[in-house]
Short mmCIF file of C-alpha atoms and ligand atoms in Angstrom, two decimals:
data_model
loop_
_atom_site.label_atom_id
_atom_site.label_comp_id
_atom_site.label_asym_id
_atom_site.label_seq_id
_atom_site.Cartn_x
_atom_site.Cartn_y
_atom_site.Cartn_z
CA MET A 25 -5.89 9.26 14.83
CA THR A 26 -2.60 10.74 15.81
CA SER A 27 -1.53 13.17 13.08
CA HIS A 28 -2.30 16.84 13.51
CA SER A 29 -4.29 16.94 10.25
CA ALA A 30 -6.46 13.98 11.28
CA GLN A 31 -7.18 15.71 14.57
CA VAL A 32 -8.14 18.90 12.72
CA SER A 33 -10.41 16.78 10.48
CA GLN A 34 -12.23 15.61 13.58
CA SER A 35 -12.59 19.03 15.17
CA ARG A 36 -12.91 21.61 12.35
CA PRO A 37 -16.61 22.58 12.34
CA PHE A 38 -16.66 22.43 8.52
CA TYR A 39 -15.89 18.69 8.74
CA ALA A 40 -17.63 17.91 12.04
CA HIS A 41 -20.26 20.02 13.83
CA HIS A 42 -21.39 21.74 10.60
CA ALA A 43 -20.67 18.80 8.28
CA GLN A 44 -24.28 18.87 7.06
CA ALA A 45 -23.47 22.24 5.43
CA TYR A 46 -20.41 20.93 3.54
CA ASP A 47 -22.23 20.13 0.28
CA LEU A 48 -24.15 23.39 0.43
CA LEU A 49 -20.93 25.38 0.79
CA VAL A 50 -18.77 23.36 -1.64
CA THR A 51 -20.64 23.41 -4.92
CA ASP A 52 -17.95 23.44 -7.60
CA PRO A 53 -18.82 20.90 -10.34
CA VAL A 54 -17.25 17.45 -9.99
CA GLU A 55 -17.01 16.75 -13.73
CA PRO A 56 -13.65 18.38 -14.55
CA TRP A 57 -11.85 16.34 -11.87
CA VAL A 58 -13.53 13.00 -12.52
CA GLU A 59 -13.14 13.39 -16.28
CA ALA A 60 -9.43 14.17 -15.86
CA VAL A 61 -9.01 11.15 -13.57
CA HIS A 62 -10.98 8.89 -15.93
CA GLU A 63 -8.88 10.02 -18.89
CA GLN A 64 -5.68 9.10 -17.04
CA LEU A 65 -7.08 5.68 -16.13
CA VAL A 66 -8.09 5.01 -19.72
CA VAL A 67 -4.58 5.94 -20.91
CA ALA A 68 -3.15 3.62 -18.25
CA GLY A 69 -5.33 0.78 -19.58
CA SER A 70 -7.73 0.73 -16.59
CA PRO A 71 -11.06 2.12 -17.89
CA THR A 72 -12.86 0.45 -14.98
CA ALA A 73 -10.41 0.58 -12.11
CA ALA A 74 -10.35 -0.21 -8.40
CA VAL A 75 -9.89 3.27 -6.92
CA LEU A 76 -9.40 4.59 -3.39
CA ASP A 77 -10.57 8.16 -2.84
CA ALA A 78 -8.23 9.18 -0.03
CA GLY A 79 -9.71 12.12 1.86
CA CYS A 80 -13.06 11.61 0.13
CA GLY A 81 -15.01 14.19 2.15
CA THR A 82 -18.73 13.71 1.43
CA GLY A 83 -17.98 11.42 -1.53
CA ARG A 84 -19.06 13.77 -4.32
CA HIS A 85 -16.17 12.79 -6.57
CA ALA A 86 -16.23 9.13 -5.55
CA ALA A 87 -19.90 8.88 -6.54
CA ALA A 88 -19.27 10.53 -9.91
CA LEU A 89 -16.29 8.23 -10.60
CA SER A 90 -18.38 5.19 -9.65
CA ALA A 91 -21.03 6.32 -12.11
CA MET A 92 -18.32 6.17 -14.80
CA GLY A 93 -17.78 2.46 -14.08
CA HIS A 94 -14.94 2.52 -11.54
CA ARG A 95 -15.15 0.67 -8.20
CA VAL A 96 -14.37 3.39 -5.69
CA ASP A 97 -13.62 2.95 -1.99
CA LEU A 98 -13.58 5.73 0.56
CA ALA A 99 -11.11 6.91 3.20
CA ASP A 100 -11.32 9.91 5.51
CA ALA A 101 -10.58 10.93 9.08
CA ALA A 102 -13.75 13.00 9.43
CA MET A 103 -16.53 10.60 10.49
CA ASP A 104 -19.36 13.05 9.80
CA LEU A 105 -18.17 13.54 6.21
CA LEU A 106 -17.41 9.85 5.69
CA ARG A 107 -20.99 8.96 6.75
CA GLN A 108 -22.32 11.19 3.98
CA ALA A 109 -19.90 9.57 1.50
CA VAL A 110 -21.12 6.10 2.52
CA ALA A 111 -24.74 7.16 2.02
CA ARG A 112 -23.78 8.34 -1.48
CA CYS A 113 -21.68 5.28 -2.34
CA PRO A 114 -23.35 2.36 -0.52
CA GLU A 115 -21.31 -0.25 -2.42
CA ALA A 116 -17.97 1.21 -1.32
CA HIS A 117 -15.68 -0.03 1.43
CA ALA A 118 -15.18 2.86 3.83
CA PHE A 119 -12.06 3.38 5.93
CA HIS A 120 -12.20 5.79 8.85
CA VAL A 121 -8.46 6.37 8.90
CA ASP A 122 -5.62 8.79 9.34
CA LEU A 123 -3.94 8.93 5.93
CA CYS A 124 -0.62 9.46 7.70
CA ALA A 125 -0.89 5.95 9.17
CA MET A 126 -3.04 4.03 6.70
CA ASP A 127 -2.25 0.39 6.00
CA ILE A 128 -5.01 -1.25 3.97
CA GLY A 129 -3.10 -3.43 1.50
CA SER A 130 -1.84 -2.78 -2.04
CA VAL A 131 -5.11 -3.44 -3.84
CA TYR A 132 -5.90 -0.31 -5.84
CA GLN A 133 -5.13 0.55 -9.46
CA ALA A 134 -5.50 4.23 -8.56
CA VAL A 135 -5.59 6.46 -5.53
CA THR A 136 -7.22 9.87 -5.87
CA CYS A 137 -6.51 12.52 -3.28
CA ARG A 138 -8.15 15.86 -3.99
CA GLY A 139 -7.68 18.92 -1.81
CA VAL A 140 -6.30 16.90 1.10
CA LEU A 141 -2.51 17.04 1.32
CA ASN A 142 -2.52 20.80 2.05
CA ASP A 143 -4.07 19.95 5.41
CA ILE A 144 -0.95 17.96 6.29
CA ILE A 145 1.58 20.52 7.41
CA GLU A 146 4.44 18.67 9.07
CA ASP A 147 7.31 17.22 6.99
CA ALA A 148 7.17 13.79 8.63
CA ASP A 149 3.38 13.57 8.19
CA ARG A 150 3.64 14.60 4.52
CA ASP A 151 6.14 11.81 3.92
CA ALA A 152 4.08 9.33 5.93
CA ALA A 153 0.90 10.19 3.99
CA LEU A 154 2.62 9.76 0.61
CA ARG A 155 4.07 6.42 1.75
CA SER A 156 0.56 5.32 2.84
CA LEU A 157 -0.91 6.33 -0.51
CA ALA A 158 1.88 4.43 -2.31
CA SER A 159 1.27 1.35 -0.17
CA ALA A 160 -2.42 1.29 -1.15
CA LEU A 161 -1.47 0.99 -4.83
CA ARG A 162 -0.63 -2.09 -6.83
CA PRO A 163 2.70 -1.89 -8.68
CA GLN A 164 2.29 0.53 -11.63
CA GLY A 165 -0.81 1.99 -9.94
CA LEU A 166 -1.60 5.68 -10.45
CA LEU A 167 -1.69 8.44 -7.86
CA LEU A 168 -3.81 11.46 -8.84
CA LEU A 169 -3.52 14.53 -6.64
CA ASP A 170 -5.00 17.98 -6.43
CA VAL A 171 -2.92 20.24 -4.19
CA ARG A 172 -2.59 23.95 -3.49
CA GLU A 173 0.35 25.56 -5.23
CA VAL A 174 2.57 27.78 -3.13
CA HIS A 175 2.89 30.95 -5.27
CA GLY A 176 -0.78 31.15 -6.34
CA SER A 177 -1.86 30.42 -2.77
CA ARG A 178 0.26 33.24 -1.44
CA GLU A 179 -1.31 35.68 -3.95
CA ARG A 180 -4.84 34.68 -2.98
CA ALA A 181 -4.26 34.87 0.76
CA ASN A 182 -4.96 38.59 0.93
CA GLY A 183 -6.97 38.70 4.15
CA THR A 184 -10.26 39.50 2.38
CA PRO A 185 -13.13 37.76 4.20
CA ARG A 186 -15.14 35.46 1.91
CA ARG A 187 -18.71 34.95 3.04
CA ARG A 188 -21.42 32.45 2.09
CA THR A 189 -24.87 31.98 3.53
CA VAL A 190 -26.67 28.66 3.20
CA GLN A 191 -30.11 27.51 4.24
CA LEU A 192 -29.81 24.43 6.45
CA GLN A 193 -33.48 23.92 7.20
CA PRO A 194 -36.52 26.10 6.53
CA ASP A 195 -35.87 27.87 9.81
CA ALA A 196 -32.04 27.73 10.08
CA GLN A 197 -29.33 29.54 8.15
CA LEU A 198 -25.58 29.29 8.41
CA ASP A 199 -23.36 32.30 7.66
CA PHE A 200 -19.86 31.07 6.94
CA THR A 201 -16.93 33.48 6.68
CA SER A 202 -13.38 32.45 5.86
CA THR A 203 -10.40 34.79 6.02
CA VAL A 204 -7.02 33.58 4.77
CA THR A 205 -3.66 35.25 5.36
CA TRP A 206 -0.13 34.19 4.52
CA ASN A 207 2.74 33.79 6.93
CA SER A 208 6.03 31.92 6.49
CA GLY A 209 4.86 29.45 3.86
CA LEU A 210 1.56 28.71 5.59
CA LEU A 211 -2.03 29.72 4.91
CA HIS A 212 -3.61 30.87 8.16
CA VAL A 213 -7.34 30.34 7.96
CA HIS A 214 -9.81 31.99 10.31
CA GLU A 215 -13.34 30.61 9.97
CA GLN A 216 -16.48 31.96 11.56
CA TYR A 217 -19.80 30.14 11.67
CA ALA A 218 -22.97 32.01 12.64
CA LEU A 219 -26.01 29.77 12.96
CA ASN A 220 -29.27 31.72 12.76
CA ALA A 221 -32.24 29.66 13.90
CA ALA A 222 -35.76 31.06 14.13
CA ALA A 223 -36.13 29.62 17.62
CA GLN A 224 -33.13 31.58 18.93
CA GLN A 225 -32.95 35.31 19.47
CA ALA A 226 -29.23 35.68 18.75
CA PRO A 227 -27.07 33.75 16.27
CA GLN A 228 -24.83 31.02 17.70
CA VAL A 229 -21.34 32.10 16.66
CA THR A 230 -18.27 29.89 16.70
CA ALA A 231 -14.80 30.45 15.28
CA TYR A 232 -12.03 28.09 14.26
CA ASP A 233 -8.41 28.72 13.25
CA PHE A 234 -6.12 26.34 11.43
CA VAL A 235 -3.25 26.36 8.97
CA MET A 236 -2.66 24.77 5.58
CA ARG A 237 0.64 24.30 3.80
CA PRO A 238 0.65 24.55 0.00
CA TRP A 239 3.10 22.61 -2.16
CA SER A 240 5.87 23.70 -4.50
CA GLN A 241 6.64 21.63 -7.57
CA GLU A 242 10.11 20.91 -6.13
CA GLU A 243 8.65 19.58 -2.88
CA LEU A 244 6.17 17.40 -4.76
CA ILE A 245 8.91 15.83 -6.86
CA HIS A 246 11.20 15.37 -3.87
CA ARG A 247 8.63 13.79 -1.52
CA LEU A 248 6.85 11.73 -4.20
CA SER A 249 10.18 10.30 -5.35
CA ALA A 250 11.18 9.52 -1.76
CA ALA A 251 7.86 7.68 -1.30
CA GLY A 252 8.68 5.49 -4.32
CA PHE A 253 6.73 7.25 -7.08
CA GLN A 254 8.06 7.74 -10.59
CA ASP A 255 6.96 9.34 -13.90
CA ILE A 256 5.70 12.40 -11.99
CA VAL A 257 3.70 14.87 -14.11
CA ILE A 258 2.58 18.21 -12.69
CA ARG A 259 -0.07 20.28 -14.50
CA PRO A 260 -2.30 23.25 -13.67
CA GLY A 261 -5.28 22.28 -11.50
CA VAL A 262 -8.38 21.01 -13.27
CA GLY A 263 -11.81 22.56 -12.83
CA ARG A 264 -10.58 25.26 -10.50
CA THR A 265 -11.60 28.87 -10.95
CA THR A 266 -8.37 30.14 -9.37
CA PRO A 267 -4.79 29.46 -10.52
CA ASP A 268 -3.60 28.19 -7.14
CA ARG A 269 -3.95 24.45 -7.70
CA LEU A 270 -1.93 21.67 -9.25
CA PHE A 271 -3.02 18.39 -10.81
CA VAL A 272 -0.35 15.76 -10.18
CA ILE A 273 -0.05 12.30 -11.70
CA ALA A 274 2.52 9.80 -10.46
CA VAL A 275 3.12 6.08 -10.94
CA ARG A 276 4.00 3.68 -8.15
C1 SAM B 322 -10.98 20.00 1.57
S1 SAM B 322 -11.61 18.41 1.99
C2 SAM B 322 -11.65 17.65 0.37
C3 SAM B 322 -12.66 16.55 0.28
C4 SAM B 322 -12.85 15.95 -1.11
N1 SAM B 322 -11.65 15.26 -1.56
C5 SAM B 322 -13.25 17.02 -2.11
O1 SAM B 322 -12.49 17.32 -3.02
O2 SAM B 322 -14.38 17.56 -1.96
C6 SAM B 322 -10.20 17.62 2.77
C7 SAM B 322 -10.53 16.23 3.30
O3 SAM B 322 -9.34 15.60 3.73
C8 SAM B 322 -9.58 14.93 4.94
N2 SAM B 322 -8.30 14.79 5.66
C9 SAM B 322 -7.41 15.75 5.96
N3 SAM B 322 -6.34 15.23 6.62
C10 SAM B 322 -6.59 13.90 6.73
C11 SAM B 322 -5.87 12.81 7.30
N4 SAM B 322 -4.69 12.97 7.92
N5 SAM B 322 -6.40 11.57 7.22
C12 SAM B 322 -7.60 11.37 6.61
N6 SAM B 322 -8.33 12.36 6.05
C13 SAM B 322 -7.83 13.61 6.12
C14 SAM B 322 -10.58 15.81 5.64
O4 SAM B 322 -11.26 15.14 6.67
C15 SAM B 322 -11.48 16.24 4.49
O5 SAM B 322 -12.52 15.33 4.26
#
């Protein structure tokens, strides 16, 4: 795993040390995304498609797409999240890979990639990831993306801490605080994790800083075209409560 984003995937506590809290912290409903994806596949004539969920996380969306009749495989750089996805989708092939260097054959009718490409911040890695996603598709296959949009992301990155508390076990709670600021086209994220366990007197506090890079429509069109995609359609994000996401459809 050589890309910066894959290394972050392996070290960010949200994806690694505290991966068991991921599904407790990320609770937005899966239906809007999977229904939007399914609708696109039906229109493309693939109502039961071979799909790769690239950057699948814990497999919430992969499982829901499988339940709609698609055959969904899994790819992610974060082993602790991928394990949870495999438990949810036992029939799936699982690839523990860096999407910036993935070479698994052109076997899929669709590749879904939700909330992932923002983690890839360097130009060369963004191009490499899009080429990898293209190479996983059969000719005429569909790429379906959810990405952060640059203007909406900038508006939201106001430095206000957002805090959630989740119960991990009867005697352990995790306080998660995320603070996002904007600087030079990048979202700077400061995360703090405070684990409160009954057996310990003081909470165990860890912090983690990383950056994300949202996408403009111009950049999407430019890089997707360079990676060999055509018929690119960019719409507002689906199922998001904030207007800082884009839903992108492109054909290989
Ligand atoms: C915000 S999570 C989204 C997970 C899932 N798609 C969802 O919508 O819940 C981003 C995911 O992308 C993965 N990821 C980021 N960069 C990656 C890379 N270079 N290669 C593989 N996976 C990567 C992370 O490990 C993480 O699982």
